[in-house]
Tab-separated table of N, CA, C and O in Angstrom:
chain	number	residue	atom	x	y	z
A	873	UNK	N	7.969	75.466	38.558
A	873	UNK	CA	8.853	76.598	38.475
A	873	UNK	C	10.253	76.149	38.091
A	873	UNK	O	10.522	74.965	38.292
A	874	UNK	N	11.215	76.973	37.544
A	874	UNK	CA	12.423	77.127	36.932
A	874	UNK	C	13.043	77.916	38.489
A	874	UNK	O	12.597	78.877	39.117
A	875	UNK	N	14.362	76.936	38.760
A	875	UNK	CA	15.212	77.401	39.222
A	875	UNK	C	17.106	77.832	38.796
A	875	UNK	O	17.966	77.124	38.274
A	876	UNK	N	17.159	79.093	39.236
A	876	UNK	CA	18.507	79.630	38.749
A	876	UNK	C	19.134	79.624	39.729
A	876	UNK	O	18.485	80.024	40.696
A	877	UNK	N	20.505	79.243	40.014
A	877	UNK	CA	21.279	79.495	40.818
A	877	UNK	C	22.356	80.520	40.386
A	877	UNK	O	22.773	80.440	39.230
A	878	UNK	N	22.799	81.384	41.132
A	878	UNK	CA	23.311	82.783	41.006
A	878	UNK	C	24.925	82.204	42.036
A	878	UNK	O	25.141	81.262	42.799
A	879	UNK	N	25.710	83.299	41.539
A	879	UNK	CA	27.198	83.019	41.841
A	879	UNK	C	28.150	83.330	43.245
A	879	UNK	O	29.300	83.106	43.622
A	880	UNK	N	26.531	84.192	43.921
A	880	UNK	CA	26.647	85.049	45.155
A	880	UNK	C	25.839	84.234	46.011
A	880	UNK	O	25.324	84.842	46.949
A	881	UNK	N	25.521	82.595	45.893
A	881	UNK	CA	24.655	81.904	46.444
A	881	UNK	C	23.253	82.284	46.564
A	881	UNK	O	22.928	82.117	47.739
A	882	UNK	N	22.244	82.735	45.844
A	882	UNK	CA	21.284	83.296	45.811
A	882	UNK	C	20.620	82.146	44.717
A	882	UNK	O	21.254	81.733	43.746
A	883	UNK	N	19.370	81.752	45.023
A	883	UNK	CA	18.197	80.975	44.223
A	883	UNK	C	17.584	82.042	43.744
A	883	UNK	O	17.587	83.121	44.337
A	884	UNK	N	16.999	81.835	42.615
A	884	UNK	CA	15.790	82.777	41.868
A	884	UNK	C	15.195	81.680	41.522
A	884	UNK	O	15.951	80.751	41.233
A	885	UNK	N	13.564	81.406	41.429
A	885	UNK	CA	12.509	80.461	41.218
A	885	UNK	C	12.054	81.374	40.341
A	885	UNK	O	11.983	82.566	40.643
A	886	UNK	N	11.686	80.882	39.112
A	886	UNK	CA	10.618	81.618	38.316
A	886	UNK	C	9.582	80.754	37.725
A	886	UNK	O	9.753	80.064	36.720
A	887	UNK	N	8.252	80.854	38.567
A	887	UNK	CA	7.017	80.589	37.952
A	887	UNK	C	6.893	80.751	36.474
A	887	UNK	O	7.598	81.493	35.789
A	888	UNK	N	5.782	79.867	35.986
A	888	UNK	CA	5.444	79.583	34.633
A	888	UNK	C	4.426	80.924	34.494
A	888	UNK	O	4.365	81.306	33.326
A	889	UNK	N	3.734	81.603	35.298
A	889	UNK	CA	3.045	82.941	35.027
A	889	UNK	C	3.822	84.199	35.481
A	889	UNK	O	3.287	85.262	35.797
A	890	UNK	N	4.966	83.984	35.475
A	890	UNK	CA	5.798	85.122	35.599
A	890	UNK	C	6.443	85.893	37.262
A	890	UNK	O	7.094	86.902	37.535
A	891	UNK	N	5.809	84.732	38.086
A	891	UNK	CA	6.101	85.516	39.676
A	891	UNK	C	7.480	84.795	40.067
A	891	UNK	O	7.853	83.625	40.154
A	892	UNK	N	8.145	86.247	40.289
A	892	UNK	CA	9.502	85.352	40.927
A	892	UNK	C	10.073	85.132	42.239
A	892	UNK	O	10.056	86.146	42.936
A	893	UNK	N	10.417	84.425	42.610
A	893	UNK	CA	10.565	84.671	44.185
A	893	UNK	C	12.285	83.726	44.271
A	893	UNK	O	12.672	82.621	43.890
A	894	UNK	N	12.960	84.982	45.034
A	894	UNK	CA	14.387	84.774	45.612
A	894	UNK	C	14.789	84.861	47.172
A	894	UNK	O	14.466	85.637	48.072
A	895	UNK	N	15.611	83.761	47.107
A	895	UNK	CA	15.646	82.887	48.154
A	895	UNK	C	17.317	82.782	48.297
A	895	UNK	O	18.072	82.979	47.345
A	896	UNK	N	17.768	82.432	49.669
A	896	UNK	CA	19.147	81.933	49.534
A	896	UNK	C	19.048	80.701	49.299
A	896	UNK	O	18.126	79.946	49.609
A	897	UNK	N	20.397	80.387	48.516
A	897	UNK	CA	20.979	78.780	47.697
A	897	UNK	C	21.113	77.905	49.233
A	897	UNK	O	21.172	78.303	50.397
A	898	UNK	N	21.126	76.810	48.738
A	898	UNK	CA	21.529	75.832	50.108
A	898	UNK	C	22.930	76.160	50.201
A	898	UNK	O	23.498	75.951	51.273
A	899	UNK	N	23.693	76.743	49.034
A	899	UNK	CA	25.292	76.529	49.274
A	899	UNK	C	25.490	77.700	50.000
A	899	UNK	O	26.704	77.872	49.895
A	900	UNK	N	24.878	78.948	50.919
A	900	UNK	CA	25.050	80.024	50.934
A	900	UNK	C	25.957	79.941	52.423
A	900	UNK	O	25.788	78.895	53.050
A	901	UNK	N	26.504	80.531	52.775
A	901	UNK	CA	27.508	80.003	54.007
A	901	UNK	C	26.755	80.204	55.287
A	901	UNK	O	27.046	79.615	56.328
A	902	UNK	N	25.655	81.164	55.145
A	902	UNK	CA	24.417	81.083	56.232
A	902	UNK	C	23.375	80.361	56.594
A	902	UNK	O	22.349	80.565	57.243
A	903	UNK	N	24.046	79.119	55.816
A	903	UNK	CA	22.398	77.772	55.587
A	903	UNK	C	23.627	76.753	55.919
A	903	UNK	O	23.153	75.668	56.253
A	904	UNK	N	24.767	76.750	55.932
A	904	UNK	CA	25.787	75.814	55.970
A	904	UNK	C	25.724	74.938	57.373
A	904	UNK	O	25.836	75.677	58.350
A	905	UNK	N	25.597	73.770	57.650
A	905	UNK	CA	25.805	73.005	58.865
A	905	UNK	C	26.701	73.625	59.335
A	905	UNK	O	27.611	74.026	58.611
A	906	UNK	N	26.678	73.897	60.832
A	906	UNK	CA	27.600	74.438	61.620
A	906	UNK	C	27.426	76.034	61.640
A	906	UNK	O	27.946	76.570	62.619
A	907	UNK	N	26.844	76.805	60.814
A	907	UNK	CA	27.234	77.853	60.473
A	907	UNK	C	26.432	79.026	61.619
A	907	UNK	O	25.598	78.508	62.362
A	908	UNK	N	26.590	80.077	61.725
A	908	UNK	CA	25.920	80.751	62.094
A	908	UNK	C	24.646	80.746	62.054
A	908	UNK	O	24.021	80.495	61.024
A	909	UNK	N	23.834	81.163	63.745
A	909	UNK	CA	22.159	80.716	64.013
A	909	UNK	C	21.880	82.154	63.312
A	909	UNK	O	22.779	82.989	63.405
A	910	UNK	N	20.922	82.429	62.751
A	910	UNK	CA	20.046	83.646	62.091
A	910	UNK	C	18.908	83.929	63.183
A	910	UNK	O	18.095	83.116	63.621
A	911	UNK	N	19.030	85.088	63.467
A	911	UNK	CA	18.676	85.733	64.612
A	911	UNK	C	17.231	86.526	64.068
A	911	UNK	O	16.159	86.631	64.665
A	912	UNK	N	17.629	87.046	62.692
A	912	UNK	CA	16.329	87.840	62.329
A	912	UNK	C	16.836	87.908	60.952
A	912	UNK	O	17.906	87.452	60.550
A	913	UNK	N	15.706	88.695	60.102
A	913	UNK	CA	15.708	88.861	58.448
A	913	UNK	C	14.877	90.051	58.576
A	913	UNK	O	13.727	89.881	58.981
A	914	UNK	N	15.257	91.178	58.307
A	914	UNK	CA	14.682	92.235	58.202
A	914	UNK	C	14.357	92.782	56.896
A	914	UNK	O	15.386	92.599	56.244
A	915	UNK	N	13.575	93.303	56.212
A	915	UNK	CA	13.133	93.075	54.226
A	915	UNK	C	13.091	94.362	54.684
A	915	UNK	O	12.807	94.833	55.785
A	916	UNK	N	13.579	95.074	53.158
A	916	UNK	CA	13.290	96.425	52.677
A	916	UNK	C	11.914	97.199	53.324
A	916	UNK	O	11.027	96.370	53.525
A	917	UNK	N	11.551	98.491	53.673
A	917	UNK	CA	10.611	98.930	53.857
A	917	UNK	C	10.179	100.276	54.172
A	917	UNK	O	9.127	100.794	54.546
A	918	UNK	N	11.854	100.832	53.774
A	918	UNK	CA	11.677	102.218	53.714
A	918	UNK	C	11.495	103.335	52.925
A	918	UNK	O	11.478	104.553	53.100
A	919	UNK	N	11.368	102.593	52.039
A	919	UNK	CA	11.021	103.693	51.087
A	919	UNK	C	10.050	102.884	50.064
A	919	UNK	O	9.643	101.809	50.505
A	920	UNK	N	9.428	103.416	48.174
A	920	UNK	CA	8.811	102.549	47.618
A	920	UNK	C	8.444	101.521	47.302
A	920	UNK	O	7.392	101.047	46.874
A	921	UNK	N	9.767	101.049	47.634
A	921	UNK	CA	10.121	99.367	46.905
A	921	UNK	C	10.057	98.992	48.576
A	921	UNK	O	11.026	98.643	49.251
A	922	UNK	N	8.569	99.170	49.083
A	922	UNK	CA	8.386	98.467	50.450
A	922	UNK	C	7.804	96.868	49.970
A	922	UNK	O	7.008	96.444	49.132
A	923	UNK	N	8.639	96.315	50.954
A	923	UNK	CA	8.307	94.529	50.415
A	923	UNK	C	7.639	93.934	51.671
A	923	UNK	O	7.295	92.755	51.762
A	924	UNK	N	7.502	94.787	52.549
A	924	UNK	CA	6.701	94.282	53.528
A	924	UNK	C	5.220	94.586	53.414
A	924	UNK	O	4.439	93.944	54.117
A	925	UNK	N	4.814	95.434	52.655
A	925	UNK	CA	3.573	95.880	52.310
A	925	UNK	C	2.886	95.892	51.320
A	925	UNK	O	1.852	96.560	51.307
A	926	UNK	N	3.416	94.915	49.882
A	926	UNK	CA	3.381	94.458	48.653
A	926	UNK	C	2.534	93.574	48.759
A	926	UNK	O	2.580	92.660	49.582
A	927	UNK	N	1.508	93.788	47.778
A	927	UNK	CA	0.557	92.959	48.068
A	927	UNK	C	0.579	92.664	45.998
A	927	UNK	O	0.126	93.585	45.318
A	928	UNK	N	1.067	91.503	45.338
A	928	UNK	CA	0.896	91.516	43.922
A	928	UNK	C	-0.924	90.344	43.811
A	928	UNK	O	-1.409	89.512	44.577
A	929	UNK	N	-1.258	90.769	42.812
A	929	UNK	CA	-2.827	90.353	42.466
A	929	UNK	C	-3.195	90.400	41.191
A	929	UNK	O	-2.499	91.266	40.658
A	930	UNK	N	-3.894	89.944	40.452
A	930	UNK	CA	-4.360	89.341	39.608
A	930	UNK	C	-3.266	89.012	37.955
A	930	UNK	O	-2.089	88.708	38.149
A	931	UNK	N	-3.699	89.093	36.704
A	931	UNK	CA	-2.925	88.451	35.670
A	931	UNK	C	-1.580	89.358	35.605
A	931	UNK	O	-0.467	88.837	35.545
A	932	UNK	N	-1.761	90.613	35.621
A	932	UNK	CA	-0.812	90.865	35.296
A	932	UNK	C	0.056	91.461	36.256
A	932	UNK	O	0.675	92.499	36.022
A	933	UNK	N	0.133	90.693	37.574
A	933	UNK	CA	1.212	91.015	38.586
A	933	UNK	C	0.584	92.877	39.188
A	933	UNK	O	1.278	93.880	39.351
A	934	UNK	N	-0.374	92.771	39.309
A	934	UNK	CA	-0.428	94.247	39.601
A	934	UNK	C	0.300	94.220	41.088
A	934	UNK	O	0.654	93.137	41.554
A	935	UNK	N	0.474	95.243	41.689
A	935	UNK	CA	1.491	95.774	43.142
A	935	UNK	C	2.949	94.781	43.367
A	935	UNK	O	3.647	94.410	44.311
A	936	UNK	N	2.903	94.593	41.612
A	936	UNK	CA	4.444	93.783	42.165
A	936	UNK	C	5.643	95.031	42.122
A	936	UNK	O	5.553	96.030	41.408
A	937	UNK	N	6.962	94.679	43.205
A	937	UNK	CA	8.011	95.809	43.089
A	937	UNK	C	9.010	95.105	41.879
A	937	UNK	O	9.224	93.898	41.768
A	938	UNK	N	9.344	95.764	41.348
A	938	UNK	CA	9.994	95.843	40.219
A	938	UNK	C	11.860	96.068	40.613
A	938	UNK	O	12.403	97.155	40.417
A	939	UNK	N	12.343	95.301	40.965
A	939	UNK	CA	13.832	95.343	41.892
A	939	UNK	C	15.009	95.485	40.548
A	939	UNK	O	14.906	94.867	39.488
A	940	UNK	N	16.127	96.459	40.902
A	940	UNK	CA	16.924	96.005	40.138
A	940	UNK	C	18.388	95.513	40.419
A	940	UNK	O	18.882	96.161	41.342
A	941	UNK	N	19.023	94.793	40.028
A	941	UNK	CA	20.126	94.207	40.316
A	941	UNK	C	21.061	94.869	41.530
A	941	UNK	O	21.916	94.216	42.129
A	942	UNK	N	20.890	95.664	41.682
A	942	UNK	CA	21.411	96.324	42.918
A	942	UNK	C	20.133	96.867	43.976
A	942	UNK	O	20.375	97.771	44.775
A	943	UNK	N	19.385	96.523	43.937
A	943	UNK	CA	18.653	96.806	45.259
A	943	UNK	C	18.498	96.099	45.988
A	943	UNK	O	18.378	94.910	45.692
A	944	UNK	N	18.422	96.656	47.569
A	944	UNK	CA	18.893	95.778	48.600
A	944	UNK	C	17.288	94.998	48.712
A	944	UNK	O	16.244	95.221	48.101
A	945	UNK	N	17.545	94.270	49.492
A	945	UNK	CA	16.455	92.866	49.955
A	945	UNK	C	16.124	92.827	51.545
A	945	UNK	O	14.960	92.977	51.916
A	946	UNK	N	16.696	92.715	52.048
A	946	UNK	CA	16.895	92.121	53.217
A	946	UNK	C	18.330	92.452	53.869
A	946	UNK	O	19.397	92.423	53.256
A	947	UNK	N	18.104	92.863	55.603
A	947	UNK	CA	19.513	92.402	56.186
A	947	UNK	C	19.399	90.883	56.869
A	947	UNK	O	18.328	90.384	57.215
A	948	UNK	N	20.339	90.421	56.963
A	948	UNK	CA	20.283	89.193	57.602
A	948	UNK	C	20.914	89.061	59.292
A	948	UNK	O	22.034	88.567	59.156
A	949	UNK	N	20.727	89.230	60.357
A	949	UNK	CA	21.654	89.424	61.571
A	949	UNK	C	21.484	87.966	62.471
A	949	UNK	O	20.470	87.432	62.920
A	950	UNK	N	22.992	87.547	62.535
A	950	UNK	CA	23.353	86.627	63.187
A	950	UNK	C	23.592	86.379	64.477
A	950	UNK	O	23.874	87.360	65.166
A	951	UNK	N	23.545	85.005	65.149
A	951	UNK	CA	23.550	85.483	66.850
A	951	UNK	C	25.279	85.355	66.927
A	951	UNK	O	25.510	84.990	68.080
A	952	UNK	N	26.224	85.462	66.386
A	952	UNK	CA	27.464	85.337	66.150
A	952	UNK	C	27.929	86.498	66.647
A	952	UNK	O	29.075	86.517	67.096
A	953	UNK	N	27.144	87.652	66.657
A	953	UNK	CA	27.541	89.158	66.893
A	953	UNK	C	28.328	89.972	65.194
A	953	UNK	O	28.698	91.139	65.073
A	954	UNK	N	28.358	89.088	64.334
A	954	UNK	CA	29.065	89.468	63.240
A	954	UNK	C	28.242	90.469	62.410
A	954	UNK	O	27.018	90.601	62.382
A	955	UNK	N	29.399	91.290	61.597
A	955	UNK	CA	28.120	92.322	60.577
A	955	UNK	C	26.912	91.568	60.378
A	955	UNK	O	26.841	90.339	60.348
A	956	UNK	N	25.766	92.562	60.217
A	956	UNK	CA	24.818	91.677	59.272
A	956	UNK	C	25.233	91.314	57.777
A	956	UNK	O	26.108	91.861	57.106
A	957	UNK	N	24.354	90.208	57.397
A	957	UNK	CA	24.749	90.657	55.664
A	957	UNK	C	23.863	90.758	55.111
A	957	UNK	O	22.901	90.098	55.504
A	958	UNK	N	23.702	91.603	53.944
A	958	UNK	CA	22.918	92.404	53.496
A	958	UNK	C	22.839	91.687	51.978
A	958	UNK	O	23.795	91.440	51.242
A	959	UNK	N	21.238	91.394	51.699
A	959	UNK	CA	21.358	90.787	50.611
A	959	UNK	C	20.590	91.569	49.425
A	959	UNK	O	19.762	92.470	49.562
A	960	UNK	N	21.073	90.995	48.217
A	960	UNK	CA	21.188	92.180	46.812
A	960	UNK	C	20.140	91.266	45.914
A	960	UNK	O	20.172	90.037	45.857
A	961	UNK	N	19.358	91.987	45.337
A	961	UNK	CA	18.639	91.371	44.461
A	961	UNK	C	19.205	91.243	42.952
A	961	UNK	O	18.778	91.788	41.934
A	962	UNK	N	20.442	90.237	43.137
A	962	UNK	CA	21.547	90.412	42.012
A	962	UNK	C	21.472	88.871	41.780
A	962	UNK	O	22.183	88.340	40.927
C-alpha cells in the first residue's frame, strides 16, 4: 500500500486494489508521548454512511461508504476531560 500524509495529521493508506483505510499520522498531537490517554473512539453510525455496520466484499468494493472530504469519522474522547476531537475524512 501507498501512504499519504495529510496536513491535519491524518494517514490515508491506499491499497493496490483500491481499499482505503485512514488512520491518524504518528505526528497527530493525540499519539504524541506525553499526550493525552484516549479513553474511547466512537465511528459514525447514525445515519447511512454507518461505518460500524459496513461490511465491503468482493472486486468491486461492494458495501463500501463512499465519504466526502467533510464527513465526520469518528469522535475521539480523552481522559483529560478536554472537548472531544472530532475527526474529518479530509
Amino acid at each position: 500500500f501507498t501512504t499519504y500524509t495529510t496536513s491535519n495529521h491524518q494517514a490515508l493508506h491506499i491499497h493496490s486494489n483500491g481499499l482505503c483505510l485512514l488512520s491518524l499520522a504518528p505526528s497527530h498531537p493525540l499519539l504524541a508521548a506525553g499526550g493525552p490517554r484516549i479513553t474511547s473512539v466512537c465511528f459514525r453510525d447514525h445515519d447511512t454512511k454507518n461505518l460500524m455496520a459496513n461490511e465491503v466484499r468482493g472486486k468491486k468494493k461492494a458495501g463500501a461508504v463512499f465519504m466526502g472530504p467533510r464527513d465526520m469519522v469518528a469522535t475521539v474522547h480523552s481522559e483529560d476531560g478536554a472537548d472531544p476531537v472530532t475527526v474529518y475524512a479530509r
